[in-house]
Short mmCIF file of C-alpha atoms in Angstrom, two decimals:
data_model
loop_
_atom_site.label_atom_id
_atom_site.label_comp_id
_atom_site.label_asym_id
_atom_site.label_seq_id
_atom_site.Cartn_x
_atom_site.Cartn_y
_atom_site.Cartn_z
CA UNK A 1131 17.27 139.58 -160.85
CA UNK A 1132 17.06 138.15 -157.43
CA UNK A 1133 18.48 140.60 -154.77
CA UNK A 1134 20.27 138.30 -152.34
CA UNK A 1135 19.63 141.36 -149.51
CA UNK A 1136 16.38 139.79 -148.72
CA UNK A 1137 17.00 136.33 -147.75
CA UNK A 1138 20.13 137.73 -145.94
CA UNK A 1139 19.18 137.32 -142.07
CA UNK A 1140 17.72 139.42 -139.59
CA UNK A 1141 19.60 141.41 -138.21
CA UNK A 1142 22.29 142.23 -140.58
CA UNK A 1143 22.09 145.61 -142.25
CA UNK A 1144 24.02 145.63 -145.07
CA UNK A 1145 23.63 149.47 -145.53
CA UNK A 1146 21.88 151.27 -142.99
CA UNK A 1147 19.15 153.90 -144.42
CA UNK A 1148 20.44 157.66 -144.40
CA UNK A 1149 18.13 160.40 -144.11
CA UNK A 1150 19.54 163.52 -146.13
CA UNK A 1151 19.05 167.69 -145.70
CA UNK A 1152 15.34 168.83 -144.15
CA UNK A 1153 14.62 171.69 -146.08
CA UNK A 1154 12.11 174.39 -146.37
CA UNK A 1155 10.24 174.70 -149.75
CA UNK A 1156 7.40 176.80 -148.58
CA UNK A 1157 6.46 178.80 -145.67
CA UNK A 1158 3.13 181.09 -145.01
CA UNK A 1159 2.40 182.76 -141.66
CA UNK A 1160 0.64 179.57 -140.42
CA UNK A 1161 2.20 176.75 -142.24
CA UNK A 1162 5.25 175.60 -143.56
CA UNK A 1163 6.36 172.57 -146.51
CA UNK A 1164 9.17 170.58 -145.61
CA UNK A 1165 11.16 168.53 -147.94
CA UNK A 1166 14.15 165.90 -147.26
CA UNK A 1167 16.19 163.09 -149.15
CA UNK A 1168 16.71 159.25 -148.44
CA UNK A 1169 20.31 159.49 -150.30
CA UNK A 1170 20.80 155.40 -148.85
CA UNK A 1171 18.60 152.50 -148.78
CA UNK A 1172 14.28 153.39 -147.35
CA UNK A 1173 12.59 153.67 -144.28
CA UNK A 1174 9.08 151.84 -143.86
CA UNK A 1175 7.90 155.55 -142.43
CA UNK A 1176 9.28 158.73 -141.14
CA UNK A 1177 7.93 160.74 -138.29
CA UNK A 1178 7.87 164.83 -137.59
CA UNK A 1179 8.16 166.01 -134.17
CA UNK A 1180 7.83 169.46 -133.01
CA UNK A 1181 5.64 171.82 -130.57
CA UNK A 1182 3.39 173.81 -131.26
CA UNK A 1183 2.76 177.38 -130.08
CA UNK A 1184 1.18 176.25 -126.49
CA UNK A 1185 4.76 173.96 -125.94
CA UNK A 1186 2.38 170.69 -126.76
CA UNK A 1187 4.75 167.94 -128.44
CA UNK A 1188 3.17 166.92 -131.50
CA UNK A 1189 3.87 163.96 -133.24
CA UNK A 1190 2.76 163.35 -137.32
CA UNK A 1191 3.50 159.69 -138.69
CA UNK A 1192 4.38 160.12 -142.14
CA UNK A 1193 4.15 157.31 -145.09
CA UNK A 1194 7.72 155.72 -145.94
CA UNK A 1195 7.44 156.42 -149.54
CA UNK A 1196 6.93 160.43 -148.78
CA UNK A 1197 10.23 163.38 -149.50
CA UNK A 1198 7.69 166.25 -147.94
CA UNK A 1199 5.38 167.46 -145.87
CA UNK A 1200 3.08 170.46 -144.82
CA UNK A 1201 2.76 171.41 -141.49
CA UNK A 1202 -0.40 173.58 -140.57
CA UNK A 1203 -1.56 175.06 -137.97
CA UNK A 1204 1.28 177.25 -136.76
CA UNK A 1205 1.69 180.75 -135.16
CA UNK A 1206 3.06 184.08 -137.22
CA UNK A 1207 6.54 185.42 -136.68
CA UNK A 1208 7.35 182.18 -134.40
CA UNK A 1209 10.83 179.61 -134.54
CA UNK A 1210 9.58 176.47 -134.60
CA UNK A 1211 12.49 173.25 -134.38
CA UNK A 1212 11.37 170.20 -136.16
CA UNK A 1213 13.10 166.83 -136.05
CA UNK A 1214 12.71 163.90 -138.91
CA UNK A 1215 13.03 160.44 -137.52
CA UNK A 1216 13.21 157.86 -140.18
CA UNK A 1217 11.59 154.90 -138.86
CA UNK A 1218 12.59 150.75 -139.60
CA UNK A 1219 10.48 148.04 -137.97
CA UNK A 1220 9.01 150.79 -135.59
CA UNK A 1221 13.04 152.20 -134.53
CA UNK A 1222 14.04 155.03 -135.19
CA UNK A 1223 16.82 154.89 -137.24
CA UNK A 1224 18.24 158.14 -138.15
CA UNK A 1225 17.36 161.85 -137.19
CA UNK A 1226 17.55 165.30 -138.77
CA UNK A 1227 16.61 168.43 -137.25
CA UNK A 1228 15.75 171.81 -138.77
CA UNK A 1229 14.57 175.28 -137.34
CA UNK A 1230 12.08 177.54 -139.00
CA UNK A 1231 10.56 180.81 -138.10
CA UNK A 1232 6.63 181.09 -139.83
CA UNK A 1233 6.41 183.87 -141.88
CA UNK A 1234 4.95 187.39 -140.32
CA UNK A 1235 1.14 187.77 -140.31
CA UNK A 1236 -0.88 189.54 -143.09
CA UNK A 1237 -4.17 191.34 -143.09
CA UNK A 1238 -5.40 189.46 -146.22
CA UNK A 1239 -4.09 185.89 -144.63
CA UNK A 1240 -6.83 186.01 -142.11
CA UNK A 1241 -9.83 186.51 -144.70
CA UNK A 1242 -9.92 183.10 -145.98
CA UNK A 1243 -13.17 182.69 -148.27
CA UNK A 1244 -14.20 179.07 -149.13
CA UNK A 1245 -15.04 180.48 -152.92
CA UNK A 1246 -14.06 183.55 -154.31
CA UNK A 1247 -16.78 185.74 -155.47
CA UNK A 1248 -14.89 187.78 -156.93
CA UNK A 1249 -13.97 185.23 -159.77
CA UNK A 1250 -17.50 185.82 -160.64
CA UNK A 1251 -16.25 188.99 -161.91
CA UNK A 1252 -13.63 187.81 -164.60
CA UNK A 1253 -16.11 185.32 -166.25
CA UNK A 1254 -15.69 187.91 -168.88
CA UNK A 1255 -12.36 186.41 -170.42
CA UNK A 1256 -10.64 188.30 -173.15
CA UNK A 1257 -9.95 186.10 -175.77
CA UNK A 1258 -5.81 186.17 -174.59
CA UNK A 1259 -7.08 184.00 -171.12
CA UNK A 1260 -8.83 181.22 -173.14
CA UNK A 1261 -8.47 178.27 -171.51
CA UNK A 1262 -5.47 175.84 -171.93
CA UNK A 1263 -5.15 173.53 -174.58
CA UNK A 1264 -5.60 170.38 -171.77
CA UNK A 1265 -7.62 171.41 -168.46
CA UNK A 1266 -6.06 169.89 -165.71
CA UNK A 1267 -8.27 167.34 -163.75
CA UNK A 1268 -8.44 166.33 -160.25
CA UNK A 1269 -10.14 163.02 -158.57
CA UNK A 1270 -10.57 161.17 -155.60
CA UNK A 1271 -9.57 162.74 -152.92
CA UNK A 1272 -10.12 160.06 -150.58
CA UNK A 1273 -8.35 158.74 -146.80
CA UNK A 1274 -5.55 156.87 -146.60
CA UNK A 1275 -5.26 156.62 -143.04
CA UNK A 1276 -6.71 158.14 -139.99
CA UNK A 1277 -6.20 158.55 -136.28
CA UNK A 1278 -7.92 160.73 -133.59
CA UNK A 1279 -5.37 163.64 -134.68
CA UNK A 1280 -4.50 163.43 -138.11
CA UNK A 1281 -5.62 162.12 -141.68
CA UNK A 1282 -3.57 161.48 -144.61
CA UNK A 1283 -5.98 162.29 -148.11
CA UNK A 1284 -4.44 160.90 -151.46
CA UNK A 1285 -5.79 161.85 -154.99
CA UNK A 1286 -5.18 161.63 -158.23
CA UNK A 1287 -4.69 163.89 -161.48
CA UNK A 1288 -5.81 161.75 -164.27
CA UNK A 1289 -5.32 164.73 -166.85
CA UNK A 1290 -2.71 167.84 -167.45
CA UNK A 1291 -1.47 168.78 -164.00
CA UNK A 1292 -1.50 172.22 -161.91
CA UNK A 1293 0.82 174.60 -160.47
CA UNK A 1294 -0.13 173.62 -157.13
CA UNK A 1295 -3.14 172.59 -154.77
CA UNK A 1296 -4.53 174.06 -151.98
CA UNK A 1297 -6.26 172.25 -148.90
CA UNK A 1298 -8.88 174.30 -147.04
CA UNK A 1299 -11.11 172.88 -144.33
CA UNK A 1300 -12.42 174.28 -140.66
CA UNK A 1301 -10.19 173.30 -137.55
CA UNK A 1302 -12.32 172.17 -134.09
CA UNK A 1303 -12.85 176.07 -132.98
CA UNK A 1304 -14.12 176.74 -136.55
CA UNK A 1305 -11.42 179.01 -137.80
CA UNK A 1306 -11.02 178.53 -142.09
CA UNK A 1307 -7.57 177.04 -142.66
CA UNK A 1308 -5.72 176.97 -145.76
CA UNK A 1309 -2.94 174.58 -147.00
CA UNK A 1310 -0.40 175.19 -149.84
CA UNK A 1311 0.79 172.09 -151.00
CA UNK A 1312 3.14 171.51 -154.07
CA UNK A 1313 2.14 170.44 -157.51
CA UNK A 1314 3.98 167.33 -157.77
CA UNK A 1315 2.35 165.79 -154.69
CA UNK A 1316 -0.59 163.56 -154.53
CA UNK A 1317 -0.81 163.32 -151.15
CA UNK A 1318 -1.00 165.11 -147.83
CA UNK A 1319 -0.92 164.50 -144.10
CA UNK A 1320 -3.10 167.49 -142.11
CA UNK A 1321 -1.96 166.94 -137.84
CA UNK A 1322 -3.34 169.26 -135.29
CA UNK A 1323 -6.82 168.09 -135.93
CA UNK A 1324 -9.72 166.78 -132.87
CA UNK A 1325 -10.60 162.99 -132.06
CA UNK A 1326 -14.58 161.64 -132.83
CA UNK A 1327 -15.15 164.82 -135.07
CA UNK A 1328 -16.34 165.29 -138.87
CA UNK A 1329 -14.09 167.39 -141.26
CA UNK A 1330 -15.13 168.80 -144.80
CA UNK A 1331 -11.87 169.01 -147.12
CA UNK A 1332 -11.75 170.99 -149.88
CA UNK A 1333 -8.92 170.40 -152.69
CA UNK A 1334 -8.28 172.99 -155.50
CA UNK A 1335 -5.89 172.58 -158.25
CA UNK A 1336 -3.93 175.50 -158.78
CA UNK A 1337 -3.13 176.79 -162.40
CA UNK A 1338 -0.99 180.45 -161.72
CA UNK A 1339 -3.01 181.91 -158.91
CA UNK A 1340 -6.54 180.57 -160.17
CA UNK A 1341 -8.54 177.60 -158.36
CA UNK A 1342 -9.21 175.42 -162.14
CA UNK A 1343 -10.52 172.43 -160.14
CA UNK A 1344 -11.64 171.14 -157.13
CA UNK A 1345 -13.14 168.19 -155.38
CA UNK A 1346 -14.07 167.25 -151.30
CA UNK A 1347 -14.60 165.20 -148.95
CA UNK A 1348 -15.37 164.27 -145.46
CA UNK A 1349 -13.72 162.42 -142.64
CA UNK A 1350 -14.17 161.46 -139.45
CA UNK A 1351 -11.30 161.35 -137.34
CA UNK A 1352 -10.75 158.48 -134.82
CA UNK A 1353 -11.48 158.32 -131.26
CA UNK A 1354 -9.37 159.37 -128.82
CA UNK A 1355 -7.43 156.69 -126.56
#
């Protein structure tokens, strides 16, 4: 089936692309997951604006083909207003807006260990925790694009597939950071990050509330204009 939109010429938009509700899936003290809809026609890429807790403007490009993303690097107990832009040959097409208040600090947020030695601990399953018929597997976590501020890692899950994942890497001032990020994504955008500079990036498949998998790697952001 030919579609005759595409030889139609430029120019003439046919149907305009819609950009549905922003919602909020998840929210921690320092992070929030933000979903939305394309209910009419695509977008070649979306873009998040917001500020941060300083009053900075930040700005995260976002792939055309994504519904979500997680935003790190926020403040406790703060309202935060984020706008969508749906993007077509670099216009912005359509907008939506949100506001969000981060979740209120807790003392165990702030102890963020790379591993858990206290897993160590349970090695001694009872016979009820076997594991699962099919482990879950993850691989490649590897860049799919870079600039001096952000990076956007992609992976795969070749086998079974987990509750959820969870990002954790350093920021610039050294500080452990943690990202929640759904179990039906394979991909994830991290902003807020520092030009020229090396990051490790840990991702751990989630299965309930235990890491079952996990693989890294590390990027170099880009340089700074």
């Amino acid at each position: 089936h030919s579609t005759a939109v595409k030889t139609m010429p430029e120019g003439l938009h046919p149907s305009q692309p819609v950009l549905g509700d922003l919602s909020v899936t998840s929210l921690t003290p320092s992070s929030i997951w933000l979903q939305w809809s394309v209910p009419e026609g695509s977008f070649d890429s979306f873009m998040l604006q917001y500020r941060d807790a300083q009053g900075q403007p930040q700005a995260l490009p976002i792939d055309g083909g994504s519904r979500s993303v997680t935003v790190p690097g926020l403040s406790p107990s703060r309202r935060y207003r984020f706008h969508l832009y749906g993007l077509q040959g670099g216009k912005r097409i359509d907008r939506v807006s949100i506001d969000v208040i981060t979740a209120a600090a807790q003392p165990e947020e702030l102890t963020l260990p790379s591993e858990e030695p206290q897993d160590e601990k349970q090695q001694t399953e009872s016979p009820a925790s076997k594991a699962p018929q099919v482990w879950a597997v993850l691989q490649e976590l590897r860049v799919s694009s870079v600039t001096p501020k952000s990076v956007q890692l992609q992976w795969s899950v070749p086998m079974g597939s987990f509750d959820s994942f969870m990002l954790q890497y350093r920021d610039a001032q050294g500080q452990p950071q943690a990202l929640p990020i759904d179990g039906g994504s394979r991909s994830v955008t991290v902003p807020g990050l520092s030009p020229s500079r090396r990051y490790r990036f840990h991702l751990y498949g989630l299965r309930g509330r235990k890491k079952t998998d996990h693989i890294s790697t590390e990027v170099l952001t880009g340089k700074g204009e």
